[in-house]
PDB file of C-alpha atoms and ligand atoms in Angstrom:
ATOM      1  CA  UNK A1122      -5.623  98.312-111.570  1.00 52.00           C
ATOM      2  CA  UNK A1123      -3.901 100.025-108.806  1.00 56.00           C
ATOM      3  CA  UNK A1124      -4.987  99.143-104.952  1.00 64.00           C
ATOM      4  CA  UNK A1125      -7.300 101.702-103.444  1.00 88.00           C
ATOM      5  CA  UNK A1126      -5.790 104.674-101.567  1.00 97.00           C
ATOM      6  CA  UNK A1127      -8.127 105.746 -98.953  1.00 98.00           C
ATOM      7  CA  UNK A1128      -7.848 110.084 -98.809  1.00 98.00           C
ATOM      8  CA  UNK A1129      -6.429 111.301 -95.448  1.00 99.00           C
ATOM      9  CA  UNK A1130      -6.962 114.921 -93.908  1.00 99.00           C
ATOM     10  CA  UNK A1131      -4.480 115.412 -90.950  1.00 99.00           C
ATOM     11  CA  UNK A1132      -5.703 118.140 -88.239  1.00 98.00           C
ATOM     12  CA  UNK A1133      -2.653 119.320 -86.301  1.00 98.00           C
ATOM     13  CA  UNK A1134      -1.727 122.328 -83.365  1.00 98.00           C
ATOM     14  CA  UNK A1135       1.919 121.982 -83.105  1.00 98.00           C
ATOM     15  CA  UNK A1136       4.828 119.658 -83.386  1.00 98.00           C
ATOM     16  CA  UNK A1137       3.377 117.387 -85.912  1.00 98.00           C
ATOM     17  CA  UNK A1138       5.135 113.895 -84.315  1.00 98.00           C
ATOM     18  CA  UNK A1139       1.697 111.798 -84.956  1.00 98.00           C
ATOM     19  CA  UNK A1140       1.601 113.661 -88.577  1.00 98.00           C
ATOM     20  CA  UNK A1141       5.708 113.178 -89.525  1.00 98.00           C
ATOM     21  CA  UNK A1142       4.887 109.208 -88.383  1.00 98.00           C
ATOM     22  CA  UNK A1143       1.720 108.656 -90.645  1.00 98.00           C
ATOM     23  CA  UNK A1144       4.001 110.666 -93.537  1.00 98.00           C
ATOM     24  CA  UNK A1145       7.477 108.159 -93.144  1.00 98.00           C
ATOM     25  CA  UNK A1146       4.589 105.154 -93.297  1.00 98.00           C
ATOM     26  CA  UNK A1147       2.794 105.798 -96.212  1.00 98.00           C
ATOM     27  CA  UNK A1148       6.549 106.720 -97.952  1.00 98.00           C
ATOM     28  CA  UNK A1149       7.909 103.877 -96.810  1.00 98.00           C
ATOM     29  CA  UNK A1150       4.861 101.729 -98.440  1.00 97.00           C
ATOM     30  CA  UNK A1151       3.323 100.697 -95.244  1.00 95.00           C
ATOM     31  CA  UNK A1152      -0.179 102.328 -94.957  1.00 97.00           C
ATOM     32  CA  UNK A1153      -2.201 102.279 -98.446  1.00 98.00           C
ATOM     33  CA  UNK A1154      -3.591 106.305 -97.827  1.00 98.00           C
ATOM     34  CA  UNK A1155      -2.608 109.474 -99.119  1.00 98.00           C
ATOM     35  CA  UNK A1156      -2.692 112.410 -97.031  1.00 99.00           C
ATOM     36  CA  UNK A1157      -4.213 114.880 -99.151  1.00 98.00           C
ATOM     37  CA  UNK A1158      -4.271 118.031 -96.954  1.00 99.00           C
ATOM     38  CA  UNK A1159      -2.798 119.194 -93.221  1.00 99.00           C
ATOM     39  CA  UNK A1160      -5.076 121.748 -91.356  1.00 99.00           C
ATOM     40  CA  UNK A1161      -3.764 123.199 -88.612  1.00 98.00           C
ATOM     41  CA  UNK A1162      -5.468 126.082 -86.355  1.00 98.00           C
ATOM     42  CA  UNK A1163      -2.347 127.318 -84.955  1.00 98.00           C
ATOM     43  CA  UNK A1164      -0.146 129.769 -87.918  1.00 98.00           C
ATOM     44  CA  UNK A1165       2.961 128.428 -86.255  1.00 98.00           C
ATOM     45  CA  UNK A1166       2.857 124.748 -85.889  1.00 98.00           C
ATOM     46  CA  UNK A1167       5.542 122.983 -86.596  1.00 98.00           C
ATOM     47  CA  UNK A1168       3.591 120.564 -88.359  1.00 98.00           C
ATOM     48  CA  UNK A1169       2.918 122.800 -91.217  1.00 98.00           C
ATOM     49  CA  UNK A1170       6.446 122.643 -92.458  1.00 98.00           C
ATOM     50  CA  UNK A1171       7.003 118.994 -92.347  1.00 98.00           C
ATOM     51  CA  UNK A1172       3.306 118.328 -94.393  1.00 98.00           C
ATOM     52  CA  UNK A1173       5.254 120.845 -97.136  1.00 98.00           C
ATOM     53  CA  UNK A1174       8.941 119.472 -96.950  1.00 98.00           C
ATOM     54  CA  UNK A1175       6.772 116.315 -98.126  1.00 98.00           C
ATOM     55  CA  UNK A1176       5.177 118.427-100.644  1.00 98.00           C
ATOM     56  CA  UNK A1177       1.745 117.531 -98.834  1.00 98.00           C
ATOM     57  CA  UNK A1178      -0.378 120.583 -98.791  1.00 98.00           C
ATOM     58  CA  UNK A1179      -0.672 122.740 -95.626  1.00 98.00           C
ATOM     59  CA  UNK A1180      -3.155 124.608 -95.050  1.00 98.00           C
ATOM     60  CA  UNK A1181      -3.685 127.049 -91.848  1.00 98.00           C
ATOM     61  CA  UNK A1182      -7.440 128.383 -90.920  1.00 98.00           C
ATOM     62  CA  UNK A1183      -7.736 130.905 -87.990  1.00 98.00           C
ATOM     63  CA  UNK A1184     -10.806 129.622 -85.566  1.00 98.00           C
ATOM     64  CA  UNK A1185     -10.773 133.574 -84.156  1.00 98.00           C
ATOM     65  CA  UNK A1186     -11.528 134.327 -88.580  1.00 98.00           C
ATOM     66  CA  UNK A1187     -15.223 132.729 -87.314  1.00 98.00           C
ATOM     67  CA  UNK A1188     -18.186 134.078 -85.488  1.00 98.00           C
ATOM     68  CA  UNK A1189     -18.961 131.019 -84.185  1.00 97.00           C
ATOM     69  CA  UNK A1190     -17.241 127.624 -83.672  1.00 97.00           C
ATOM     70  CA  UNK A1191     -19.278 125.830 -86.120  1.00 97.00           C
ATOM     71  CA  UNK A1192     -18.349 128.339 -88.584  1.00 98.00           C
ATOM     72  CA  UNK A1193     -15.088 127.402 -88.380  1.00 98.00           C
ATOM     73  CA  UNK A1194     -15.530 123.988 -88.310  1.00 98.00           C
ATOM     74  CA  UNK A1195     -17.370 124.184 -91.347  1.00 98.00           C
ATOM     75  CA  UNK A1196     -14.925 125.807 -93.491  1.00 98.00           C
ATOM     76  CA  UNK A1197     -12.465 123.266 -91.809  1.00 98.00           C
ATOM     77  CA  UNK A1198     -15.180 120.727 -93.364  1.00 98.00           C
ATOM     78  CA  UNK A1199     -15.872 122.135 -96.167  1.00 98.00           C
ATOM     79  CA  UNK A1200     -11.781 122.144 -97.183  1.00 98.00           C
ATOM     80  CA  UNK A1201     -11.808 118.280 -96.280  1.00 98.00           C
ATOM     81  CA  UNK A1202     -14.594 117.613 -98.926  1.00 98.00           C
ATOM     82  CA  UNK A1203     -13.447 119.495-101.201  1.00 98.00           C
ATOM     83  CA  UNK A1204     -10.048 117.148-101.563  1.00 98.00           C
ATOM     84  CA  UNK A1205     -12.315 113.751-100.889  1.00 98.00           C
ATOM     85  CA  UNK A1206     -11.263 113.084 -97.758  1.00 98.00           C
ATOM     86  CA  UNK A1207     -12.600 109.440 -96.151  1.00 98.00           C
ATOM     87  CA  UNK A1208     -11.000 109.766 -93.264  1.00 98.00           C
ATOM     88  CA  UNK A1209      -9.926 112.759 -90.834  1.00 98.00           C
ATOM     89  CA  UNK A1210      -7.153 112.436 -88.726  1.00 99.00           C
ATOM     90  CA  UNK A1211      -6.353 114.159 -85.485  1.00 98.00           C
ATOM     91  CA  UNK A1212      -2.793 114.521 -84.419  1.00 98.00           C
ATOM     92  CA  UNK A1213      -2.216 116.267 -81.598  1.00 98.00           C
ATOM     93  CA  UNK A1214      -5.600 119.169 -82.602  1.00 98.00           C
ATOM     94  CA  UNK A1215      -6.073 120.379 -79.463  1.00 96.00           C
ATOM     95  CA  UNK A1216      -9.328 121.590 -80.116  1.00 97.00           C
ATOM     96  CA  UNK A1217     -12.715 119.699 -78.774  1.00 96.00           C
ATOM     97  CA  UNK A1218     -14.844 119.344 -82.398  1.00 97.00           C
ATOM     98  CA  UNK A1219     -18.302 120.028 -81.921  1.00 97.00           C
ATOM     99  CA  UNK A1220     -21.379 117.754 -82.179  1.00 97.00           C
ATOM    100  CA  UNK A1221     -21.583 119.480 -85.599  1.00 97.00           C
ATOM    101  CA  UNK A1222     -18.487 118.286 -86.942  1.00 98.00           C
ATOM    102  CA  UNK A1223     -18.935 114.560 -85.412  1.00 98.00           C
ATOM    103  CA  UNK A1224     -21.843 114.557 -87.240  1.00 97.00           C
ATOM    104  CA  UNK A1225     -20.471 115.256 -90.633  1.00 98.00           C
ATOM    105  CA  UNK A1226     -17.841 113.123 -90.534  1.00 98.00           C
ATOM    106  CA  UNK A1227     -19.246 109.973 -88.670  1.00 95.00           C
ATOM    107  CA  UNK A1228     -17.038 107.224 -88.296  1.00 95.00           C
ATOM    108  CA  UNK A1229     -14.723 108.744 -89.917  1.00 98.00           C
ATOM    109  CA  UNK A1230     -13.039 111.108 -87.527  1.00 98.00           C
ATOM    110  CA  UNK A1231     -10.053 108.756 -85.436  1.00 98.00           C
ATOM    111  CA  UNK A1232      -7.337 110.802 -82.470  1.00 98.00           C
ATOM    112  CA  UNK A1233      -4.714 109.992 -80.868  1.00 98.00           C
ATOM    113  CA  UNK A1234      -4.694 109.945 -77.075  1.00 98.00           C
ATOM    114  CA  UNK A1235      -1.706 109.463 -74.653  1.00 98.00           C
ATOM    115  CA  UNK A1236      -3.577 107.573 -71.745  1.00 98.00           C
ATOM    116  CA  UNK A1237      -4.962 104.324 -71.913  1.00 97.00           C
ATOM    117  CA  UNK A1238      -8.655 105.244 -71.948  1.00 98.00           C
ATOM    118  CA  UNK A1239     -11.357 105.969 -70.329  1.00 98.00           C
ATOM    119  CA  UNK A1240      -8.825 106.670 -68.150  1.00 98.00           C
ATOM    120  CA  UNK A1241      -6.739 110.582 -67.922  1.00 98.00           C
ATOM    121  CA  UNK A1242      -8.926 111.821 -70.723  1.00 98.00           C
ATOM    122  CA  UNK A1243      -8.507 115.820 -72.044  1.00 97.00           C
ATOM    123  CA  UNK A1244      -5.199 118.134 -71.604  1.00 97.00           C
ATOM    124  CA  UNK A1245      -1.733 116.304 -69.993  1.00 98.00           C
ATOM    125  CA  UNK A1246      -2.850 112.787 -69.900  1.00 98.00           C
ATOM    126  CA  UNK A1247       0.852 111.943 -68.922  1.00 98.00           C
ATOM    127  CA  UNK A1248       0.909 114.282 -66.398  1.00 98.00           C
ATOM    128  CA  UNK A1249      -2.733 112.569 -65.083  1.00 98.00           C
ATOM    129  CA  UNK A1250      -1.385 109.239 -64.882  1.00 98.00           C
ATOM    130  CA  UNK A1251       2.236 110.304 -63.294  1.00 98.00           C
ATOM    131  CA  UNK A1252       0.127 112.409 -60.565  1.00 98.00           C
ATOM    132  CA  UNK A1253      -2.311 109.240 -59.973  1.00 98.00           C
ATOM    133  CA  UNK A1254       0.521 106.435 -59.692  1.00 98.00           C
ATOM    134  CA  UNK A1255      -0.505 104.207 -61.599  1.00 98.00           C
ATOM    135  CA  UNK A1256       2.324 101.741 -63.035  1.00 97.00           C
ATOM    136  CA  UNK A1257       1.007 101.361 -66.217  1.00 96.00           C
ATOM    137  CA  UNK A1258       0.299 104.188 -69.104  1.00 97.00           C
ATOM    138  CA  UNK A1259       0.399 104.294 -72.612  1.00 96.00           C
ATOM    139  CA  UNK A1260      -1.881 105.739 -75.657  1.00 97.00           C
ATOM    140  CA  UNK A1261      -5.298 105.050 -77.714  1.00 97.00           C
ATOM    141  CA  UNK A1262      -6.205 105.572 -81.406  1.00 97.00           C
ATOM    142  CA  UNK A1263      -9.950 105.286 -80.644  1.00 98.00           C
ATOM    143  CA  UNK A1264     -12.690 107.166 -83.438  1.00 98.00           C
ATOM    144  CA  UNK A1265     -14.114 110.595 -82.518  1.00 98.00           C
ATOM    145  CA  UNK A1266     -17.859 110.746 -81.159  1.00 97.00           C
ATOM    146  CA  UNK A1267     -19.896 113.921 -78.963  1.00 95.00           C
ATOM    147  CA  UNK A1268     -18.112 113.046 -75.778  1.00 95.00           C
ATOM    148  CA  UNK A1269     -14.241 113.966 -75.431  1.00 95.00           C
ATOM    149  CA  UNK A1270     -11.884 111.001 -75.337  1.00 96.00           C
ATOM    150  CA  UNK A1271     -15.270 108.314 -75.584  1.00 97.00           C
ATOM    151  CA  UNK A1272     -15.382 106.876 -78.905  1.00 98.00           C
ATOM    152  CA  UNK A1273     -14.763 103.151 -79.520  1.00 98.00           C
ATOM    153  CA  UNK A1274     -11.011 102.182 -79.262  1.00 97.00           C
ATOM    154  CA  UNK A1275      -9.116 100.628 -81.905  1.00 96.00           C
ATOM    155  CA  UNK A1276      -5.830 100.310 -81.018  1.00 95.00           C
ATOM    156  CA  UNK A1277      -4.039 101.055 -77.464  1.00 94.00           C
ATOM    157  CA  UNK A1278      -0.348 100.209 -76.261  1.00 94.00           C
ATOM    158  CA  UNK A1279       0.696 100.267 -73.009  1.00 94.00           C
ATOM    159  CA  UNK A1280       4.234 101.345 -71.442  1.00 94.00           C
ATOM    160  CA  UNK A1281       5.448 100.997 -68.157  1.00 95.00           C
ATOM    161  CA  UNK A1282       5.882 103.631 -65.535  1.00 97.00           C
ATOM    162  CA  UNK A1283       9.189 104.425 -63.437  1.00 98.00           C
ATOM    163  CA  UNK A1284       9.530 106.134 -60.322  1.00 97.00           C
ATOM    164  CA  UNK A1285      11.795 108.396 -61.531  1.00 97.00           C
ATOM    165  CA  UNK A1286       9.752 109.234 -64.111  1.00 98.00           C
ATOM    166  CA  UNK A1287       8.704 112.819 -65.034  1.00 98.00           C
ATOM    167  CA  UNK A1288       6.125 114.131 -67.362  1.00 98.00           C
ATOM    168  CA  UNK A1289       8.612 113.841 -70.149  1.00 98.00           C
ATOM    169  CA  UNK A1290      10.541 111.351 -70.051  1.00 98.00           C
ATOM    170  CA  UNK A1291       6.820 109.428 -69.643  1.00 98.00           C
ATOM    171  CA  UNK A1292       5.194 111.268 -72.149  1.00 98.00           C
ATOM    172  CA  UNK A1293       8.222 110.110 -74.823  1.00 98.00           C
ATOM    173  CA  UNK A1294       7.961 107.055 -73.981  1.00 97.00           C
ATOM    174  CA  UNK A1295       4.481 107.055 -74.724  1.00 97.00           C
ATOM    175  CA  UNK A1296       4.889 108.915 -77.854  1.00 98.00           C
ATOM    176  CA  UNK A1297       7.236 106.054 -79.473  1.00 96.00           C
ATOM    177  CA  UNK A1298       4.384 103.841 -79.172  1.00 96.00           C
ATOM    178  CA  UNK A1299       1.903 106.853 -80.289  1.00 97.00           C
ATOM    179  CA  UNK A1300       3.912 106.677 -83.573  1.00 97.00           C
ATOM    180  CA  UNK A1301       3.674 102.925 -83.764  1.00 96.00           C
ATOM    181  CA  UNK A1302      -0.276 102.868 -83.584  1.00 96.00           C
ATOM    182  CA  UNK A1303      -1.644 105.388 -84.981  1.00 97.00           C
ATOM    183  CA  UNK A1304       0.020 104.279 -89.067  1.00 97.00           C
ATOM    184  CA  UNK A1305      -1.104 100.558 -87.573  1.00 96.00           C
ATOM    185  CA  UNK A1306      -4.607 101.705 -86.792  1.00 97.00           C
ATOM    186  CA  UNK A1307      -4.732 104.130 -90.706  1.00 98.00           C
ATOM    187  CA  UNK A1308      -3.730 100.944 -92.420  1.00 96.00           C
ATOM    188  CA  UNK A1309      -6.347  98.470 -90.719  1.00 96.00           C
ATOM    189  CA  UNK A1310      -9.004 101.103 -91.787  1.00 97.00           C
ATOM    190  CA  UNK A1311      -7.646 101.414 -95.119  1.00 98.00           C
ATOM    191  CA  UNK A1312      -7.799  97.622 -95.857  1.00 96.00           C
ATOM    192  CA  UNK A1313     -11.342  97.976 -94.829  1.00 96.00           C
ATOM    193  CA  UNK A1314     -10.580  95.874 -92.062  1.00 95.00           C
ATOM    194  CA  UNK A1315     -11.770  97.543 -88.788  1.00 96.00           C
ATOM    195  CA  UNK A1316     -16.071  97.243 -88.350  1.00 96.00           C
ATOM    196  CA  UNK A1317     -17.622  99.508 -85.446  1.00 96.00           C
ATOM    197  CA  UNK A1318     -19.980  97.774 -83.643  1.00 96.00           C
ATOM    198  CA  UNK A1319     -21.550  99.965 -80.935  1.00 94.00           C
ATOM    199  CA  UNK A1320     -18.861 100.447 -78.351  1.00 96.00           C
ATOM    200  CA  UNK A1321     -16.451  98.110 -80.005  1.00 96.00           C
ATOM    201  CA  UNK A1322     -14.164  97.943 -82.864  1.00 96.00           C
ATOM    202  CA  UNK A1323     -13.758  94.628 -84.211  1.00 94.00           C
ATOM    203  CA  UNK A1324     -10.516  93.722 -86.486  1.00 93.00           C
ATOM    204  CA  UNK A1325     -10.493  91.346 -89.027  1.00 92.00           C
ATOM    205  CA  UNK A1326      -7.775  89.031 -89.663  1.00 88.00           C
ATOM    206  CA  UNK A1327      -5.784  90.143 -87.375  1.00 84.00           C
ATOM    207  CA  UNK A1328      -2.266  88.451 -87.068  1.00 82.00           C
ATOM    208  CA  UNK A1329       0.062  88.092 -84.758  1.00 79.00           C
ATOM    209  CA  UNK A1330       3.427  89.078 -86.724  1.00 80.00           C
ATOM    210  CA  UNK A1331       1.704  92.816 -87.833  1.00 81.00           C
ATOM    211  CA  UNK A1332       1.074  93.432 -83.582  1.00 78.00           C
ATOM    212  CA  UNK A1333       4.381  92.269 -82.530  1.00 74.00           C
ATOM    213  CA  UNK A1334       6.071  95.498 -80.957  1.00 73.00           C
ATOM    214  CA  UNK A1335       2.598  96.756 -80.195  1.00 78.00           C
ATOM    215  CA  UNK A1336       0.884  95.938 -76.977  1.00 65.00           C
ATOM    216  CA  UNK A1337      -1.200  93.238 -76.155  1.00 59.00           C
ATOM    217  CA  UNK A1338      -0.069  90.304 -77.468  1.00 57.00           C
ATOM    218  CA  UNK A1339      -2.846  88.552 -79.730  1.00 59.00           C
ATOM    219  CA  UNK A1340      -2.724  85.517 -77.262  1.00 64.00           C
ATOM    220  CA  UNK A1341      -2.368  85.089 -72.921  1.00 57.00           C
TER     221      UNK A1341
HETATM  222  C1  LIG B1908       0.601 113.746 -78.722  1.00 97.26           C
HETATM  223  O1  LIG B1908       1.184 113.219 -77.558  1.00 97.26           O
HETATM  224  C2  LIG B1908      -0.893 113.437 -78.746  1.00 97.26           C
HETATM  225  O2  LIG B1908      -1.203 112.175 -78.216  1.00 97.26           O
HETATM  226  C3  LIG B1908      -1.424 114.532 -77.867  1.00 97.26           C
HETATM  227  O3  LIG B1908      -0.697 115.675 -78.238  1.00 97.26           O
HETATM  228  C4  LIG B1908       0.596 115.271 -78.689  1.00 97.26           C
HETATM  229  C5  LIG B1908       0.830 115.870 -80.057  1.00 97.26           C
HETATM  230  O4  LIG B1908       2.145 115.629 -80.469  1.00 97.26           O
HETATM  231  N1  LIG B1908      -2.832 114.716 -78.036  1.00 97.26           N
HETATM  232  C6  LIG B1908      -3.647 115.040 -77.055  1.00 97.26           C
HETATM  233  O5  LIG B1908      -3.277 115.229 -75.906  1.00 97.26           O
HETATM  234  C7  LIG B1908      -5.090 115.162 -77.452  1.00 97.26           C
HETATM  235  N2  LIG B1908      -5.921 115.277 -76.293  1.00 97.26           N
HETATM  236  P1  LIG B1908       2.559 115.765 -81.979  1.00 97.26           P
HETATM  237  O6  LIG B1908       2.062 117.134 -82.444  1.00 97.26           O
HETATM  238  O7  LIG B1908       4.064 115.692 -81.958  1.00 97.26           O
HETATM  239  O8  LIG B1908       1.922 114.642 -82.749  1.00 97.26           O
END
C-alpha cells in the first residue's frame, strides 16, 4: 500500500518562489503531497512556467472574465474540486478571498505571510516592519479565515533586522526562511499532524531535529 498523498492546489500572482520551494520538496521526497494544479490570476506570472517545466499543470483564470468576485472565485473553486484538492495553497496570491471562498474550503486554505503576525499584515509587510524599526521580522504560514492575515498560525520564523537594511535585502532574507516553512508546515498537515483548536494550532510530535534551522527552538 502506498502512503497517502494529500492533493495540493497552489494559487500564485507572480514569481512563484513559495510555489518552486513546495515543488523541489515534494521532488526531493520531503513533503508526502502532490500538487495537482497551479492557478494563477495574473497571464504572466512567472510561476506558471515553473508549475509546467515540472510538468504540474498551470492553469490561468482572468478575475476581470467574472461579473462578480464570487464568480470568479467559484470557477477558481470549482477547478480545485474538480482535481480533489484537500488543501489550497497560497503563494504569494495577492488577492483577498472572499467570505465565500473561506467558506468552501474551511481549514483547508493555508498563506504565506512575510511579517511575524498580527503584526504588518496586507501589501509590503517588509517594508511595514523596516518603516516601524522593529529589530526583529520574519514570516507566518498561518490557515486562511474572513479576516486578512487572522487565521491561526502554524508555523513562523523570525530573522533579524540590520540598520542598513532595505526593503530587499530584508524581504530576501525573509524569503529564505519563507521557503523553509511553508514545505515544513505542507508536510505537518499531510501527516495529519497539525489539529486547529480555536485560535491555535497544535502540532503533534513535534521534534526537535525536523525544527532545527527554523525559528524557535522547541526548548528556552
Ligand atoms: C512572498 O514574499 C509572500 O510571502 C508574499 O508575496 C511574496 C511572493 O513571492 N505574500 C504576501 O505578501 C501576501 N500578503 P513568490 O511569488 O516568489 O512566492
Amino acid at each position: 500500500m502506498g502512503r497517502k498523498v494529500l492533493k495540493l492546489g497552489v494559487l500564485i500572482s507572480g514569481r512563484g518562489s513559495n510555489l518552486q520551494s513546495i515543488i523541489d520538496h515534494i521532488e526531493d521526497g520531503k513533503v508526502p503531497a502532490r500538487i495537482e494544479v497551479v492557478i494563477s490570476d495574473k497571464k504572466d506570472a512567472y510561476g506558471l512556467e515553473r508549475a509546467k517545466r515540472h510538468g504540474i499543470e498551470a492553469l490561468f483564470i482572468d478575475p476581470t472574465a467574472f461579473p462578480t468576485k464570487e464568480d470568479f472565485e467559484k470557477a477558481v473553486g470549482d477547478e480545485l474540486e474538480k482535481r480533489g484538492v484537500e488543501l489550497v495553497c497560497l503563494a504569494g496570491f495577492m488577492r483577498i478571498l472572499s467570505p465565500y471562498f473561506v467558506k468552501r474550503f474551511e481549514n483547508r486554505v493555508i498563506n504565506i505571510h512575510p511579517a511575524l503576525l498580527p503584526s504588518f499584515p496586507g501589501l509590503h509587510g517588509q517594508k511595514q516592519a523596516l518603516d516601524y524599526g522593529v529589530k526583529i521580522a520574519g514570516c507566518t504560514v498561518h490557515f486562511v479565515n474572513e479576516e486578512v492575515d487572522a487565521g491561526p498560525i502554524i508555523i513562523q520564523a523570525a530573522v533579524p533586522v540590520f540598520d542598513d537594511d532595505d526593503e530587499d535585502t530584508l524581504s530576501a532574507r525573509i524569503l529564505k526562511y519563507e521557503h523553509k516553512i511553508y514545505p515544513m508546515a505542507i508536510k505537518l498537515i499531510a501527516e495529519g499532524r497539525v489539529a486547529v483548536r480555536g485560535r491555535k494550532v497544535i502540532i503533534r510530535d513535534a521534534k526537535k531535529e525536523e525544527w532545527a534551522g527554523v525559528n524557535p527552538p522547541l526548548e528556552v
